[in-house]
Short mmCIF file of C-alpha atoms and ligand atoms in Angstrom, two decimals:
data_model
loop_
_atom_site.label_atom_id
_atom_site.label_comp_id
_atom_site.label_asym_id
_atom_site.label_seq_id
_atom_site.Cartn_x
_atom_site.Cartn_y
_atom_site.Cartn_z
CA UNK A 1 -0.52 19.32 -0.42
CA UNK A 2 1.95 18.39 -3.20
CA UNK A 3 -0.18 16.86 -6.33
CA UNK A 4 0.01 13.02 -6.72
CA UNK A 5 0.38 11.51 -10.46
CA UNK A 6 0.94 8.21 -11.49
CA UNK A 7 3.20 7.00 -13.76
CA UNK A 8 3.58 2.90 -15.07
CA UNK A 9 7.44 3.13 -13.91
CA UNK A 10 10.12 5.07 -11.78
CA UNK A 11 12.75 6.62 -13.84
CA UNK A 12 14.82 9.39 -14.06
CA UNK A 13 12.64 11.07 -17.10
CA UNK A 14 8.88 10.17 -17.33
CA UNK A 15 6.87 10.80 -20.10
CA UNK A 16 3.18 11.43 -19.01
CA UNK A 17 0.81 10.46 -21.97
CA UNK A 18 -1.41 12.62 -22.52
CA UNK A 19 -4.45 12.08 -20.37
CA UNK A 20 -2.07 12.75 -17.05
CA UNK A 21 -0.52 15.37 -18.97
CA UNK A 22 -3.90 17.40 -18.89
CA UNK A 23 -4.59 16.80 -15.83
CA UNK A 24 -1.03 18.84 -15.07
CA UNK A 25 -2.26 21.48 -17.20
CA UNK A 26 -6.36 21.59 -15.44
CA UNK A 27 -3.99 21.80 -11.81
CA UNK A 28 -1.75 24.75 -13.52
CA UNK A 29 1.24 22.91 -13.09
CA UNK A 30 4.30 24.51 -14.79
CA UNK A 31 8.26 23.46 -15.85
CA UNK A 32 9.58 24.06 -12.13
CA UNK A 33 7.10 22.46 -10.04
CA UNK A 34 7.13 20.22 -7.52
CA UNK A 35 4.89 16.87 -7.39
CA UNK A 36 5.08 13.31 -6.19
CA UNK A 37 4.60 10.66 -8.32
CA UNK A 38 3.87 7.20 -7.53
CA UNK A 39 3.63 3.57 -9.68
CA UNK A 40 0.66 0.49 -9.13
CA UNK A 41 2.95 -0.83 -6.35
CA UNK A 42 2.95 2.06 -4.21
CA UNK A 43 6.77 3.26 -4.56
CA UNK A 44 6.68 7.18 -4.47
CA UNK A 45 9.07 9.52 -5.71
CA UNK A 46 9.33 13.24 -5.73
CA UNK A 47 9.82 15.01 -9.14
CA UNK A 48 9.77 18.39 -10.83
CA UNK A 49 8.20 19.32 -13.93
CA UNK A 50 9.88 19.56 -17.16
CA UNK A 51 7.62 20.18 -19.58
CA UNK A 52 3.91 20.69 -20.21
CA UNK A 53 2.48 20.32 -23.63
CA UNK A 54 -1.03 19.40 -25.59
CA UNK A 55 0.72 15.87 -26.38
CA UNK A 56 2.27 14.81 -23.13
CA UNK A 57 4.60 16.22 -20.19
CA UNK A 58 8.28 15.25 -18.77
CA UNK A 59 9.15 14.98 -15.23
CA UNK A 60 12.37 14.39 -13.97
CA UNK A 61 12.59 12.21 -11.04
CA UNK A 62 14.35 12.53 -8.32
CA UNK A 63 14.75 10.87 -4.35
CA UNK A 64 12.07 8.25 -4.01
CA UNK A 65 10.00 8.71 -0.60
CA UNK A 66 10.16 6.21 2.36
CA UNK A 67 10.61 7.85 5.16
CA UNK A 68 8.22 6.71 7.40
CA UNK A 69 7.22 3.20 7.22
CA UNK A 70 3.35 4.17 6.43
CA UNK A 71 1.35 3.28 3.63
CA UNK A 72 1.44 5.55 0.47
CA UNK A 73 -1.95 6.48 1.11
CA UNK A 74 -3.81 6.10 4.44
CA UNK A 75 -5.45 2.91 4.79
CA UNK A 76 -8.53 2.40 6.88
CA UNK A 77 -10.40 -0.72 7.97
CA UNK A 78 -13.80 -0.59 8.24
CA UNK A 79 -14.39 -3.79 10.69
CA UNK A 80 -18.01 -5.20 12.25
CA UNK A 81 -18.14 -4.87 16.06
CA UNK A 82 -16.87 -8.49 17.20
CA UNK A 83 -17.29 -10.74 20.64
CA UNK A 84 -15.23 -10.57 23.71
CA UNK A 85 -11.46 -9.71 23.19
CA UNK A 86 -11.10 -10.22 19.43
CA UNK A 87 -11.23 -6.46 18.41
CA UNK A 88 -8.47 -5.94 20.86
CA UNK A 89 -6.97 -8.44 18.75
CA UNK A 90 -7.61 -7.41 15.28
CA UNK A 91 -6.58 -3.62 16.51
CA UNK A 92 -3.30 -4.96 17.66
CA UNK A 93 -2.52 -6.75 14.67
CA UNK A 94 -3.71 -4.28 11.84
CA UNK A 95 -1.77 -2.04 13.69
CA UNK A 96 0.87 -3.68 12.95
CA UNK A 97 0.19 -4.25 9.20
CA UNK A 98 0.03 -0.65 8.37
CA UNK A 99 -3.84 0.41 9.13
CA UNK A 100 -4.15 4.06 9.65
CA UNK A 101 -7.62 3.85 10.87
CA UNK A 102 -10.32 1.34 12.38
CA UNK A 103 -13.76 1.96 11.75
CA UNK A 104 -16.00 -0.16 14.06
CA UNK A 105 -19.64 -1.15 11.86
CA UNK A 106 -22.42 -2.68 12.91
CA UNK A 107 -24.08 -4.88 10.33
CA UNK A 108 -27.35 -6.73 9.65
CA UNK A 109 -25.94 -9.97 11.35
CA UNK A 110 -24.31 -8.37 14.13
CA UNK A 111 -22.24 -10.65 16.89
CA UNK A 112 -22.44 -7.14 19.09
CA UNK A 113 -25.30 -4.40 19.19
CA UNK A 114 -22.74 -1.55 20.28
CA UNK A 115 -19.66 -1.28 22.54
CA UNK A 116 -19.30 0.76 25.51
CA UNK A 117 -17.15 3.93 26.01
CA UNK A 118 -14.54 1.99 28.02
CA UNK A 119 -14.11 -1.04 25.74
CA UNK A 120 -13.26 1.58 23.06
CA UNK A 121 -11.00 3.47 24.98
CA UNK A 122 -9.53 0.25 25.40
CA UNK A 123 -9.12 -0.30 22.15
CA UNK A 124 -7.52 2.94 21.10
CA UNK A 125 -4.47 2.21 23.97
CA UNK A 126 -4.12 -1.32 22.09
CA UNK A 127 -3.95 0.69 19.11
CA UNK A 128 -1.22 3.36 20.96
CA UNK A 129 1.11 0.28 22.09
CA UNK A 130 1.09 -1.51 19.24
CA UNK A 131 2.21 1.16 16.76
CA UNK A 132 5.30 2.00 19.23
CA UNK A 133 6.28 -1.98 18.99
CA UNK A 134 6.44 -1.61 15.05
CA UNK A 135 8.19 1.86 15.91
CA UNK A 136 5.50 3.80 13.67
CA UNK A 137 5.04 7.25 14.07
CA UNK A 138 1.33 7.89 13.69
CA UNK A 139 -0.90 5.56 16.23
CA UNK A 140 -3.80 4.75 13.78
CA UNK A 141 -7.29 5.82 14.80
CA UNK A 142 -10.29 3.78 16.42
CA UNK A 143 -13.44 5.53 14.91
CA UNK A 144 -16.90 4.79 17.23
CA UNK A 145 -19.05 2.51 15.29
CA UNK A 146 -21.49 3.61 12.56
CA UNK A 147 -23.92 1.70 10.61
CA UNK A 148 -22.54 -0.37 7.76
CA UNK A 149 -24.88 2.22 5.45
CA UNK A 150 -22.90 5.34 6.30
CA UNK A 151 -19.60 4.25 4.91
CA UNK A 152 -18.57 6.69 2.27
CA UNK A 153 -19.08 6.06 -1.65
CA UNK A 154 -15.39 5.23 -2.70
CA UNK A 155 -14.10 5.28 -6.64
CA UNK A 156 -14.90 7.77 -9.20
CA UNK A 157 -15.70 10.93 -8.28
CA UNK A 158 -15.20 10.00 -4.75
CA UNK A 159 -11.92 8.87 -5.08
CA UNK A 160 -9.58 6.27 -3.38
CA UNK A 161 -10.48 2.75 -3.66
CA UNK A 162 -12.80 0.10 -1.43
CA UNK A 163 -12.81 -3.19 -0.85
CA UNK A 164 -15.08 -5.87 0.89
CA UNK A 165 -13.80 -9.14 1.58
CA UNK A 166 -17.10 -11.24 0.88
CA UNK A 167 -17.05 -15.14 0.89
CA UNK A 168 -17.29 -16.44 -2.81
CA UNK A 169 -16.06 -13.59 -4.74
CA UNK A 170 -13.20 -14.23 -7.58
CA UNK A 171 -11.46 -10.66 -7.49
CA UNK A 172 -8.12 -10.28 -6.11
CA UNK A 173 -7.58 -7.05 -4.19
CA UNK A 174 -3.59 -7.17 -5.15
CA UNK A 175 -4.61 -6.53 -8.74
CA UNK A 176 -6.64 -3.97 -8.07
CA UNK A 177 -4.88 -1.93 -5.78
CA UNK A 178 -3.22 1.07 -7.21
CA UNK A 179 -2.68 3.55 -4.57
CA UNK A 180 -4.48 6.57 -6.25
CA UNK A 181 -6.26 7.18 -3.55
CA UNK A 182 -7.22 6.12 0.43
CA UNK A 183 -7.53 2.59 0.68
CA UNK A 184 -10.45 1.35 2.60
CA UNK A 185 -11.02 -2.23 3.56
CA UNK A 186 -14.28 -3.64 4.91
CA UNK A 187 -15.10 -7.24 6.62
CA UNK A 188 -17.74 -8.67 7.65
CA UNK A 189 -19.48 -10.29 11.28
CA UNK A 190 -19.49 -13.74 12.09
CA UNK A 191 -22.87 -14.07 10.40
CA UNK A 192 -21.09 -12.67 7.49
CA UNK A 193 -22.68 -9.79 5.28
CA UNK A 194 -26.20 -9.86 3.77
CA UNK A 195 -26.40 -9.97 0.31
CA UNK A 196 -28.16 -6.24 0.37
CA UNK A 197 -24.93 -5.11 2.49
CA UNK A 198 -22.45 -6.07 -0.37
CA UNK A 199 -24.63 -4.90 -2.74
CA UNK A 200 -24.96 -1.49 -1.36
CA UNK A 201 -21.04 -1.46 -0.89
CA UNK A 202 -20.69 -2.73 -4.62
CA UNK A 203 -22.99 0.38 -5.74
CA UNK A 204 -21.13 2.80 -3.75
CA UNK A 205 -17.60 1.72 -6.06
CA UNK A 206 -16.56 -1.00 -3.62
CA UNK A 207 -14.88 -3.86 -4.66
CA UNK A 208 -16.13 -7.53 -4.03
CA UNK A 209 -12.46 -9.92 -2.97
CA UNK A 210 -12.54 -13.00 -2.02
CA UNK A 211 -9.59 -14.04 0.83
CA UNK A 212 -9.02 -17.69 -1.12
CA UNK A 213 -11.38 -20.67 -0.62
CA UNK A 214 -11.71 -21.33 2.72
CA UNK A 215 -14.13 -19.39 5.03
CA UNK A 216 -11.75 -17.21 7.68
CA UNK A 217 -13.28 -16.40 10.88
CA UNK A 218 -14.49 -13.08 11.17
CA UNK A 219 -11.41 -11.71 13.26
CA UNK A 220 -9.14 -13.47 10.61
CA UNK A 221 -10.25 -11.87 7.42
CA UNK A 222 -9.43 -8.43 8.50
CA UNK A 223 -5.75 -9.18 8.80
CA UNK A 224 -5.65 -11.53 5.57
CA UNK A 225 -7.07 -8.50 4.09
CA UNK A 226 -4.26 -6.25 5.79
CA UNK A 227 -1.42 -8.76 5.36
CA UNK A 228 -1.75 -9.35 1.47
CA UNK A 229 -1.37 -5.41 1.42
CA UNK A 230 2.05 -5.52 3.94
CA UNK A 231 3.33 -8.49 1.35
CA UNK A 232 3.45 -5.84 -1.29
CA UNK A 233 6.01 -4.33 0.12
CA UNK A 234 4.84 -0.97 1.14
N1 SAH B 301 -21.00 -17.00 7.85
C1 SAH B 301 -20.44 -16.54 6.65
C2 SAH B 301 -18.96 -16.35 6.77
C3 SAH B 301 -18.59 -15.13 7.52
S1 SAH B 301 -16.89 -15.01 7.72
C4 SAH B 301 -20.65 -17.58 5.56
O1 SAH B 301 -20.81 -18.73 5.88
O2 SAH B 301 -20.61 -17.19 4.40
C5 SAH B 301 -16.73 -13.38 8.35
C6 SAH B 301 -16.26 -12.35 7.36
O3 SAH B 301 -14.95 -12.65 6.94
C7 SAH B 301 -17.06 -12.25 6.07
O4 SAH B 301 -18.15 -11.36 6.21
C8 SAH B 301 -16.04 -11.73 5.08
O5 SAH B 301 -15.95 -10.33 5.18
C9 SAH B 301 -14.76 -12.35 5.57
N2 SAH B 301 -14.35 -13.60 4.92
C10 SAH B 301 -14.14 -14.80 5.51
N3 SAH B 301 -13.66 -15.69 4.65
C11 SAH B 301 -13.54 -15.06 3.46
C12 SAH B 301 -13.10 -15.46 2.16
N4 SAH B 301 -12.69 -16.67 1.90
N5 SAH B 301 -13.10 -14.52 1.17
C13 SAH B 301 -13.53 -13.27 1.40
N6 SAH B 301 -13.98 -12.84 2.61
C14 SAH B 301 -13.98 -13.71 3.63
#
């Protein structure tokens, strides 16, 4: 896999101070090489080493990567198991925004105990239709549910970057996002999440965001979540 680095802007030089530098240096990266670079906003770029040295490092830029209309780095969402139709619905639509894969949870307040073989094979043709209509090329994966305490640590050291839409919180995913890693987004039951649950997900490097002022229903919040990332632009 070509190495990812990030840089503040695209141009056709980049100077890498020298913290990214080094990490060129620790991944034996010499003038000649190939990497992809990539800015907070999640426009990529391939480019080729110039130079490596104690002090910094040059790339020189060249096409900028778009093309397929995916994310820059997978995004899953991490959902709790909801009543009657509305998964089908929030599988349809994050399909739509760009989700490479759904994790079903169950949760503390649950709406649903579990879901049957058939309902998620259901689920995972609503996934399959809905990324032909927005003519994607990857149909994103419907993952069997797990217990909201099994989702993976996320941040350093793990890598990639988590967020939990929780009712009250001030953050704003948008200024956190950078794209240096997977993206995973979690949101909560009906009941909403117990104060233990976001505070297990905070100490595992997930972010609390809030989704503005107003309390969204719980098949809502996945696709504000979603749909503030597809605003971006990427
Ligand atoms: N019953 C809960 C609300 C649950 S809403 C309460 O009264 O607090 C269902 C889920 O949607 C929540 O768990 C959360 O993940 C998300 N959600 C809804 N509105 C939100 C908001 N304004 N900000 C952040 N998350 C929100």
């Amino acid at each position: 896999m070509t190495h990812r680095v990030r840089v503040e802007a695209l141009a056709e030089l980049v100077t890498l101070p020298p913290g990214e530098a080094r990490h060129l240096r620790v991944l034996r990266l010499r003038p000649g090489d190939l990497v992809r670079v990539f800015n907070r906003q999640g426009r990529q770029a391939e480019a080729t080493v110039e130079r490596v040295h104690d002090f910094g490092a040059l790339l020189r830029l060249g096409a900028e990567v778009n093309a397929t209309p995916e994310t820059p780095t997978p995004v899953t969402l991490a959902v709790a198991l909801l009543k009657g139709d509305k998964l089908a619905d929030v599988v349809r639509a994050s399909t739509e925004l760009g989700v490479a894969r759904v994790q079903l949870l169950t949760t503390r307040h649950a709406d649903v105990p579990d879901i049957g073989a058939q309902k998620l094979e259901r689920l995972r043709r609503v996934a399959a239709e809905a990324s032909k209509q927005s003519r994607r090329a990857v149909v994103p994966e419907v993952l069997a549910p797990i217990p909201l305490k099994e989702l993976q640590a996320v941040g350093e050291g793990a890598g990639g970057q988590g967020f939990v839409a929780h009712v009250g919180s001030s953050a704003r995913l948008t200024e956190l996002l950078d794209w240096s890693g997977s993206v995973t987004l979690v949101s909560g039951p009906e009941g909403g999440f117990s104060d233990e649950e976001v505070a297990l997900l905070t100490s595992r490097g997930y972010h609390a965001v809030t989704l503005g002022r107003r309390v969204l229903r719980a098949e809502t919040a996945p696709l504000a979540l979603l749909g503030a990332i597809a605003a971006t632009g990427v």
